[in-house]
Short mmCIF file of C-alpha atoms and ligand atoms in Angstrom, two decimals:
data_model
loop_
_atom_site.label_atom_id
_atom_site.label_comp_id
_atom_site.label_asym_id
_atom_site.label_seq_id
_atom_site.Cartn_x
_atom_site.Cartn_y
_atom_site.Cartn_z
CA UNK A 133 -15.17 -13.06 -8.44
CA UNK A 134 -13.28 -9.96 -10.09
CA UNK A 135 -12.31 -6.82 -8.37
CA UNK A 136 -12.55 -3.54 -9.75
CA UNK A 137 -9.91 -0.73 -10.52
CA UNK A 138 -12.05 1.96 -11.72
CA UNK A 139 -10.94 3.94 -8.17
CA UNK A 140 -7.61 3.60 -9.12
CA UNK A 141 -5.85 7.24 -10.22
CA UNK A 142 -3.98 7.30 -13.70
CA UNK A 143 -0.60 7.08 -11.46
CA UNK A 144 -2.16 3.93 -9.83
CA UNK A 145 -3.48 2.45 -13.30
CA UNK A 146 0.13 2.31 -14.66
CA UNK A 147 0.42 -1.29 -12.84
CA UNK A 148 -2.03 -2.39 -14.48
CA UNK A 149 -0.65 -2.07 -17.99
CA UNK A 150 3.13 -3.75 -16.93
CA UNK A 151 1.48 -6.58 -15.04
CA UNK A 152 -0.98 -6.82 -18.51
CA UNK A 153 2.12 -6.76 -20.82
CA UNK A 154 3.58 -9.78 -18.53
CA UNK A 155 0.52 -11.37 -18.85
CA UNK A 156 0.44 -11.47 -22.85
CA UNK A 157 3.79 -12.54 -22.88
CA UNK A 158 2.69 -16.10 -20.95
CA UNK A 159 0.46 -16.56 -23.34
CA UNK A 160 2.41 -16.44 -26.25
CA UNK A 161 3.97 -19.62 -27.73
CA UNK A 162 7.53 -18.33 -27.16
CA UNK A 163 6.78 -16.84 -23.64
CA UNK A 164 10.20 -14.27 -22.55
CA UNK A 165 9.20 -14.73 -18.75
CA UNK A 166 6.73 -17.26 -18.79
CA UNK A 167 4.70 -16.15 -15.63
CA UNK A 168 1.62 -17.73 -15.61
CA UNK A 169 0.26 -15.68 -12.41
CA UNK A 170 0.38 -12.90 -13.94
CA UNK A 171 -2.27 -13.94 -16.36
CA UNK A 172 -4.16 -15.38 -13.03
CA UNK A 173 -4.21 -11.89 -11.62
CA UNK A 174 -5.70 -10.00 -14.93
CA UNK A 175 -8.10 -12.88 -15.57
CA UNK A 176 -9.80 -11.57 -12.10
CA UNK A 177 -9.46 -7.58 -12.82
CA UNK A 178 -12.69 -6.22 -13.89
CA UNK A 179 -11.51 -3.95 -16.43
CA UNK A 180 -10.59 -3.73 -20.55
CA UNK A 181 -7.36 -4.05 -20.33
CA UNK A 182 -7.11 -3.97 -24.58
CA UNK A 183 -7.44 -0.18 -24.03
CA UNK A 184 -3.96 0.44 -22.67
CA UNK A 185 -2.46 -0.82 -26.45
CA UNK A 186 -0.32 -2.54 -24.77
CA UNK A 187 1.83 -3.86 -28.32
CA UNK A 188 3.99 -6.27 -28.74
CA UNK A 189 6.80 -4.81 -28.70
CA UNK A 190 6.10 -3.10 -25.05
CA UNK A 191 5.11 -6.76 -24.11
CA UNK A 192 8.70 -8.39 -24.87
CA UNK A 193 10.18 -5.26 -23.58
CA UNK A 194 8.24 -5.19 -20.17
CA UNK A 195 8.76 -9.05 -19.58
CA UNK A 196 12.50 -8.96 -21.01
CA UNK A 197 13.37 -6.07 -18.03
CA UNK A 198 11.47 -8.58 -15.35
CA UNK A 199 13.63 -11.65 -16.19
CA UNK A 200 16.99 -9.49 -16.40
CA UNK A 201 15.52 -8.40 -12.68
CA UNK A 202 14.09 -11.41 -11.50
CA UNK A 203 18.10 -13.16 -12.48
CA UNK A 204 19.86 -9.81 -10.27
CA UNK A 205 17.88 -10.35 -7.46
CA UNK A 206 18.31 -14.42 -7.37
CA UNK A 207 21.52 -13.95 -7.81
CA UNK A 208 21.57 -11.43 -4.44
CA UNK A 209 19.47 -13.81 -2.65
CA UNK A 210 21.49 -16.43 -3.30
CA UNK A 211 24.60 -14.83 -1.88
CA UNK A 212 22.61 -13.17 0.92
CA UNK A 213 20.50 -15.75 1.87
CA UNK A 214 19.24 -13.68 5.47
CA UNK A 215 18.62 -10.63 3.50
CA UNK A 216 15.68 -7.85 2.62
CA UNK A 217 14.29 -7.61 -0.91
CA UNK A 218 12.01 -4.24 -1.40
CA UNK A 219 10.13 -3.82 -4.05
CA UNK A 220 9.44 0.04 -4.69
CA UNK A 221 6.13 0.61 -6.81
CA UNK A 222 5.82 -2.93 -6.84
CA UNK A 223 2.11 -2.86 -8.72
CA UNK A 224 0.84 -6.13 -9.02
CA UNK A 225 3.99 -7.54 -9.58
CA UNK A 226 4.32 -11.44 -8.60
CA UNK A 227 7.97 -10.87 -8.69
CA UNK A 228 8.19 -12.59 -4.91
CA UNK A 229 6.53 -15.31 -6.83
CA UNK A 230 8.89 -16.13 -9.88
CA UNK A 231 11.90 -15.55 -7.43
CA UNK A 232 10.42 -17.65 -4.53
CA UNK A 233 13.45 -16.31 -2.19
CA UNK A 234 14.16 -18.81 0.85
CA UNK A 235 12.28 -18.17 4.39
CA UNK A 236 15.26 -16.01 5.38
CA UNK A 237 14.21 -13.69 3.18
CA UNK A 238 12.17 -10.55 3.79
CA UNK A 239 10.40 -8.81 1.20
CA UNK A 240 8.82 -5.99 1.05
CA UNK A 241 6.27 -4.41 -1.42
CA UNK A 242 5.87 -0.60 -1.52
CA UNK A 243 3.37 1.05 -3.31
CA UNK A 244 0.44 3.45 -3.05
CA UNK A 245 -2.37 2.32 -0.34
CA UNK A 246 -4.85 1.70 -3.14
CA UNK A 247 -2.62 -0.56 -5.26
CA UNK A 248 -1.65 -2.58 -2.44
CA UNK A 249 -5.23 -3.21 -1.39
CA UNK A 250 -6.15 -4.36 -4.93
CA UNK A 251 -2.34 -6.64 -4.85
CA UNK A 252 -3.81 -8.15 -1.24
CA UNK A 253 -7.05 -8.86 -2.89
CA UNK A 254 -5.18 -10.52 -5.69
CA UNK A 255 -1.61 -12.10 -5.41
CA UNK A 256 -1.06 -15.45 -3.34
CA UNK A 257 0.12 -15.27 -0.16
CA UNK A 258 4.04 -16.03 0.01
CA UNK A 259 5.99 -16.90 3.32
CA UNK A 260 8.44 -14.43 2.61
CA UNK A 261 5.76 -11.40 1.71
CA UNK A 262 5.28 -8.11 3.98
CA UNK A 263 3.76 -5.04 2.33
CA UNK A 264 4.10 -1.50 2.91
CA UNK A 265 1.25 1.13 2.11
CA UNK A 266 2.68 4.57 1.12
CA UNK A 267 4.05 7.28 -1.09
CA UNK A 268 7.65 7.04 -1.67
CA UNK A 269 7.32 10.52 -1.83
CA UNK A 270 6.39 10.94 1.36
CA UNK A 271 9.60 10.96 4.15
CA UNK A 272 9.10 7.96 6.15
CA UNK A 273 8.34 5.11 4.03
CA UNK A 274 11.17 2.60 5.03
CA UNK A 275 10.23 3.38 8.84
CA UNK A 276 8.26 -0.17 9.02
CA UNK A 277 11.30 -1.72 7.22
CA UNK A 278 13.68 -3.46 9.37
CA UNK A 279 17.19 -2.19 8.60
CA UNK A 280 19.45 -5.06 9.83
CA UNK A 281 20.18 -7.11 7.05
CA UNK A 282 22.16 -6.74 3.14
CA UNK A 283 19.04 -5.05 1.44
CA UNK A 284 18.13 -5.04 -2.23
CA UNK A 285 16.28 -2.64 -3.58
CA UNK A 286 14.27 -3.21 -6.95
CA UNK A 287 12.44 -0.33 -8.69
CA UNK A 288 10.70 -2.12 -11.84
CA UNK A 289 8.94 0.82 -13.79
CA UNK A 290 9.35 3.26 -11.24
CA UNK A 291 11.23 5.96 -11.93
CA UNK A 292 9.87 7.56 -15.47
CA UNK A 293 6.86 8.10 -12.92
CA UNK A 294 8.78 10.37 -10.84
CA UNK A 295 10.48 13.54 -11.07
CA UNK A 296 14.14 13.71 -10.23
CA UNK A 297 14.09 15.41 -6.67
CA UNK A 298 11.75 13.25 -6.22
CA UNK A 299 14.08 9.96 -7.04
CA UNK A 300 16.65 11.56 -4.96
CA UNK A 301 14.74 11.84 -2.23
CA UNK A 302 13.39 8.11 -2.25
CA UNK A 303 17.27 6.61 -3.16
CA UNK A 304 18.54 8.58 0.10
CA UNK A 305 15.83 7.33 2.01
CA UNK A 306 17.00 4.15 1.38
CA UNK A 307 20.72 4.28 1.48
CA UNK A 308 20.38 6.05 4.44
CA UNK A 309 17.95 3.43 6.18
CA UNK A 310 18.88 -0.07 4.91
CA UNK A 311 23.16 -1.02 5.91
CA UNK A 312 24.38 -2.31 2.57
CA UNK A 313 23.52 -3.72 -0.51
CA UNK A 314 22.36 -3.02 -3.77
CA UNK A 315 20.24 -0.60 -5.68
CA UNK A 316 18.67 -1.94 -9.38
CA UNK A 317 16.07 -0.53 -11.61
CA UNK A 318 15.67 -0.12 -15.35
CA UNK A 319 15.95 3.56 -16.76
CA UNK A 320 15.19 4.20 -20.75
CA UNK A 321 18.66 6.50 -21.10
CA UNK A 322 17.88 10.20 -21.95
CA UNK A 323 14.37 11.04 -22.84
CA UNK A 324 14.02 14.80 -23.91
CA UNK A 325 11.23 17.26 -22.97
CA UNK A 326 10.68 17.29 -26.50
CA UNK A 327 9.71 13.48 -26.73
CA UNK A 328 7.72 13.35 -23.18
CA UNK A 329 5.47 16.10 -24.92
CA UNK A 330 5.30 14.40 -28.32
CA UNK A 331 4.37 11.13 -25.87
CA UNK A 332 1.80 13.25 -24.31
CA UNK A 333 0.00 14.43 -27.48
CA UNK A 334 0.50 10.84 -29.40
CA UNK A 335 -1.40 9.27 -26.52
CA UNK A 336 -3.81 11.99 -25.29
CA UNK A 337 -7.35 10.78 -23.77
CA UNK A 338 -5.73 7.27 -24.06
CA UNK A 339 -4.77 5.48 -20.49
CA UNK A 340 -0.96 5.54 -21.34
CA UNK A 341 1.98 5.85 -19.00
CA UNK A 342 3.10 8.67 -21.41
CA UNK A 343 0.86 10.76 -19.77
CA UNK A 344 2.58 10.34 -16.60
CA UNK A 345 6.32 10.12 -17.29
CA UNK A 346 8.20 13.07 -15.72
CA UNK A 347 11.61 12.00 -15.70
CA UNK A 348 14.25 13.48 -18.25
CA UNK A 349 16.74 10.26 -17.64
CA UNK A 350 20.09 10.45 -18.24
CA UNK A 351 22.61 8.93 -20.65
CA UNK A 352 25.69 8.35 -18.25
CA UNK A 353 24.92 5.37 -16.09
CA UNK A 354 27.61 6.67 -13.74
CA UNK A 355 25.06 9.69 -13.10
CA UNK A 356 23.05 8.20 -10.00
CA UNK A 357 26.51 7.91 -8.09
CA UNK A 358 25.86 11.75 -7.66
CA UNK A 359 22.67 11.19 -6.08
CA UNK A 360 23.59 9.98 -3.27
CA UNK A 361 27.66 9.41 -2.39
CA UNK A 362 27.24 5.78 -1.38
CA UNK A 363 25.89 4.70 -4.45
CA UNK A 364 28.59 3.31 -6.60
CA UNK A 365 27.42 1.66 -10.23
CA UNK A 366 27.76 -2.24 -10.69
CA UNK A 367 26.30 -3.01 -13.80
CA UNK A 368 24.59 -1.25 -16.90
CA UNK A 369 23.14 -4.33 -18.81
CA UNK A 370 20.73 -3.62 -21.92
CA UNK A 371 17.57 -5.52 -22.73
CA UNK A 372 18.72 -4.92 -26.14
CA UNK A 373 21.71 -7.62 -25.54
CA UNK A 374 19.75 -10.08 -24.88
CA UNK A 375 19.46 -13.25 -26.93
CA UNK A 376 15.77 -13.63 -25.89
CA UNK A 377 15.71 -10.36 -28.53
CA UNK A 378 15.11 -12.95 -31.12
CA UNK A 379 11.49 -13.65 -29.77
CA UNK A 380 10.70 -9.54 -30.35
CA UNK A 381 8.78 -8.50 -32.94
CA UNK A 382 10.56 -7.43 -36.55
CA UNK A 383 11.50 -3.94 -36.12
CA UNK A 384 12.06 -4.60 -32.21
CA UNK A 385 14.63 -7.14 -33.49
CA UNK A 386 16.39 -4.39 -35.90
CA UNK A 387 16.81 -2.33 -33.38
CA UNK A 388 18.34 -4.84 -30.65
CA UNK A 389 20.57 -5.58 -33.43
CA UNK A 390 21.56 -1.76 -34.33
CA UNK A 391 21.81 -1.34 -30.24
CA UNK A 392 25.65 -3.20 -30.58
CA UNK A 393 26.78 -0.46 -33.17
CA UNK A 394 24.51 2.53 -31.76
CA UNK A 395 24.68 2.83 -28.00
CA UNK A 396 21.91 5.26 -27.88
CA UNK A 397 19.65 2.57 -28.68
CA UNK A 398 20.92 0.08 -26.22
CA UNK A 399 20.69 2.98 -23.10
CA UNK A 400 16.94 2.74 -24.32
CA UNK A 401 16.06 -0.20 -22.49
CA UNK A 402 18.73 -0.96 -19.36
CA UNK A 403 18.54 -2.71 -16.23
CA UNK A 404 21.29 -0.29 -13.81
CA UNK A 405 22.56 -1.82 -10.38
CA UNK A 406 24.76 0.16 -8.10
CA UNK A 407 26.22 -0.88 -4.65
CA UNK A 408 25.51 0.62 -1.51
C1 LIG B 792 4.46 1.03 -14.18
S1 LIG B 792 3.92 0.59 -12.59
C2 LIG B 792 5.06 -0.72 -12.26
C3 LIG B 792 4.53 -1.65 -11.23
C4 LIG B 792 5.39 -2.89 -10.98
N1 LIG B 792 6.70 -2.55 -10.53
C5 LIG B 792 5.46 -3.74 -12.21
O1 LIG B 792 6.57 -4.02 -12.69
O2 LIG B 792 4.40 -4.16 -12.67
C6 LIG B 792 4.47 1.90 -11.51
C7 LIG B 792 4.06 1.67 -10.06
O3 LIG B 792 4.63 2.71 -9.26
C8 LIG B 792 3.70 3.05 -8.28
N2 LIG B 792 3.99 4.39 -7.77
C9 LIG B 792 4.06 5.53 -8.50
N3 LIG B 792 4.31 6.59 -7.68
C10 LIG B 792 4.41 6.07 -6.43
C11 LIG B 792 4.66 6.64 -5.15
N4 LIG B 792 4.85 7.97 -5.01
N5 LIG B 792 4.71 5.84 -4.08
C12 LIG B 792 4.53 4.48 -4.22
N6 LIG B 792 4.29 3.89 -5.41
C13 LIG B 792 4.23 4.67 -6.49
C14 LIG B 792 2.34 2.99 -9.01
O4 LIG B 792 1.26 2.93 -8.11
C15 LIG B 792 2.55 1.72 -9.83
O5 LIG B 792 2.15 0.57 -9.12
#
């Protein structure tokens, strides 16, 4: 049985291109993040999933950022073993999977009602999994989140989606809810009106997250700490560091190995973590 997407706005259809990119990478003989669900999932999506040229350089890229996440938020777990994970536009992410926190762990998935009816439809059930149905942009959205524990809160592909008042908003919604912990996500450093538009044009009438990305970044990873005064930054780590950078393709590789001499190209693929 496969279940369809085809309801699914262009917003919505961006999940289906990460979890995609994840899924090419387990099947590749050199796998970065080796999840083999993720291949389960898009084997039972009704939909040509060759049209979101997803290449391979976005595939290493996409499952690179997971593992570098997937490490932080052991790592968390680990030290706060009665804790709260949310995951904010989780997708079809089987992030709860590859982690597989303890029973003392809540997680929670946010994302848009439709994507989490086609994640329900399609991800395993895990002991640890609660899901919430809503906009992040809408006040509100932690409400059903209890707010008693050391909470980490993951954003994996979120925030090019968003504008900035908009990230504000949703990063003081949760400081202000959850007690303590940590905030992590992976940014993509600066990215100028001038590229977004040449993204735009490059990929028009395609199905490409270029056509959604509204966020101008920023180059300073100290910058979030002025979106909210709680937030105070704990690690900028680059993809581009890596040693699993030997696995990208050619010109990929090049450019991981520029990214120690040219820190431009390292901000161009980080995982950020701040403490709350
Ligand atoms: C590129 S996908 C990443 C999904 C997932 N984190 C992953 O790594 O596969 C972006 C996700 O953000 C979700 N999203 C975008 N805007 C949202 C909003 N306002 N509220 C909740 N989710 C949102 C989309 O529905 C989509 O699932």
């Amino acid at each position: 049985m496969t279940v369809k997407v085809d309801h699914l706005g262009p917003l919505e259809q961006t999940a289906l291109l990460t979890e995609y990119a994840r899924a090419l990478d387990s099947r590749a003989a050199d796998p970065i993040l080796a999840d083999p669900l993720s291949d389960e999932v898009v084997s039972k999506i009704d939909f040509d999933f060759t049209r979101l040229g997803v290449t391979p350089s976005v595939m290493r890229l996409v499952a690179l950022r997971a593992k570098m996440l997937d490490e932080r938020i052991r790592r968390f777990v680990l030290d706060n073993p009665h804790s709260t994970v949310v995951d904010l536009g989780a997708g079809l992410n089987s992030m709860i999977h590859r982690v597989d926190p303890p029973p003392t762990v809540n997680w929670y998935s946010v994302d848009l009602p439709a994507v989490i009816d086609v994640r329900e439809a399609l991800l395993p059930e895990h002991r640890c999994s609660r899901v919430v149905a809503a906009s992040l942009t809408e006040p509100g959205w932690a409400d059903p989140i209890p707010a008693d524990r050391p909470t980490m809160v993951v954003a994996d592909g979120l925030v090019a989606f968003l504008t900035e008042p908009s990230i504000i908003a949703i990063v003081r919604g949760a400081v202000g809810h959850f007690p303590e912990g940590i905030l992590a996500f992976n940014d993509y450093g600066p990215v100028s009106r001038l590229n977004r538009i040449a993204g735009r044009i490059a990929t028009r009438g395609a199905n490409s997250p270029h056509q959604q990305w509204n966020f101008a970044g920023f180059k300073d990873a100290r910058y979030p700490e002025t979106w909210d005064a709680r937030l105070r930054l704990a690690e900028e780590a680059s993809v581009m560091h890596r040693p699993e950078t030997a696995a990208f393709p050619l010109s990929l590789r090049l450019a991981s190995r520029l990214s120690r001499r040219i820190p431009s190209i390292a901000r161009k693929a980080r995982i950020l973590q701040y403490r709350y």
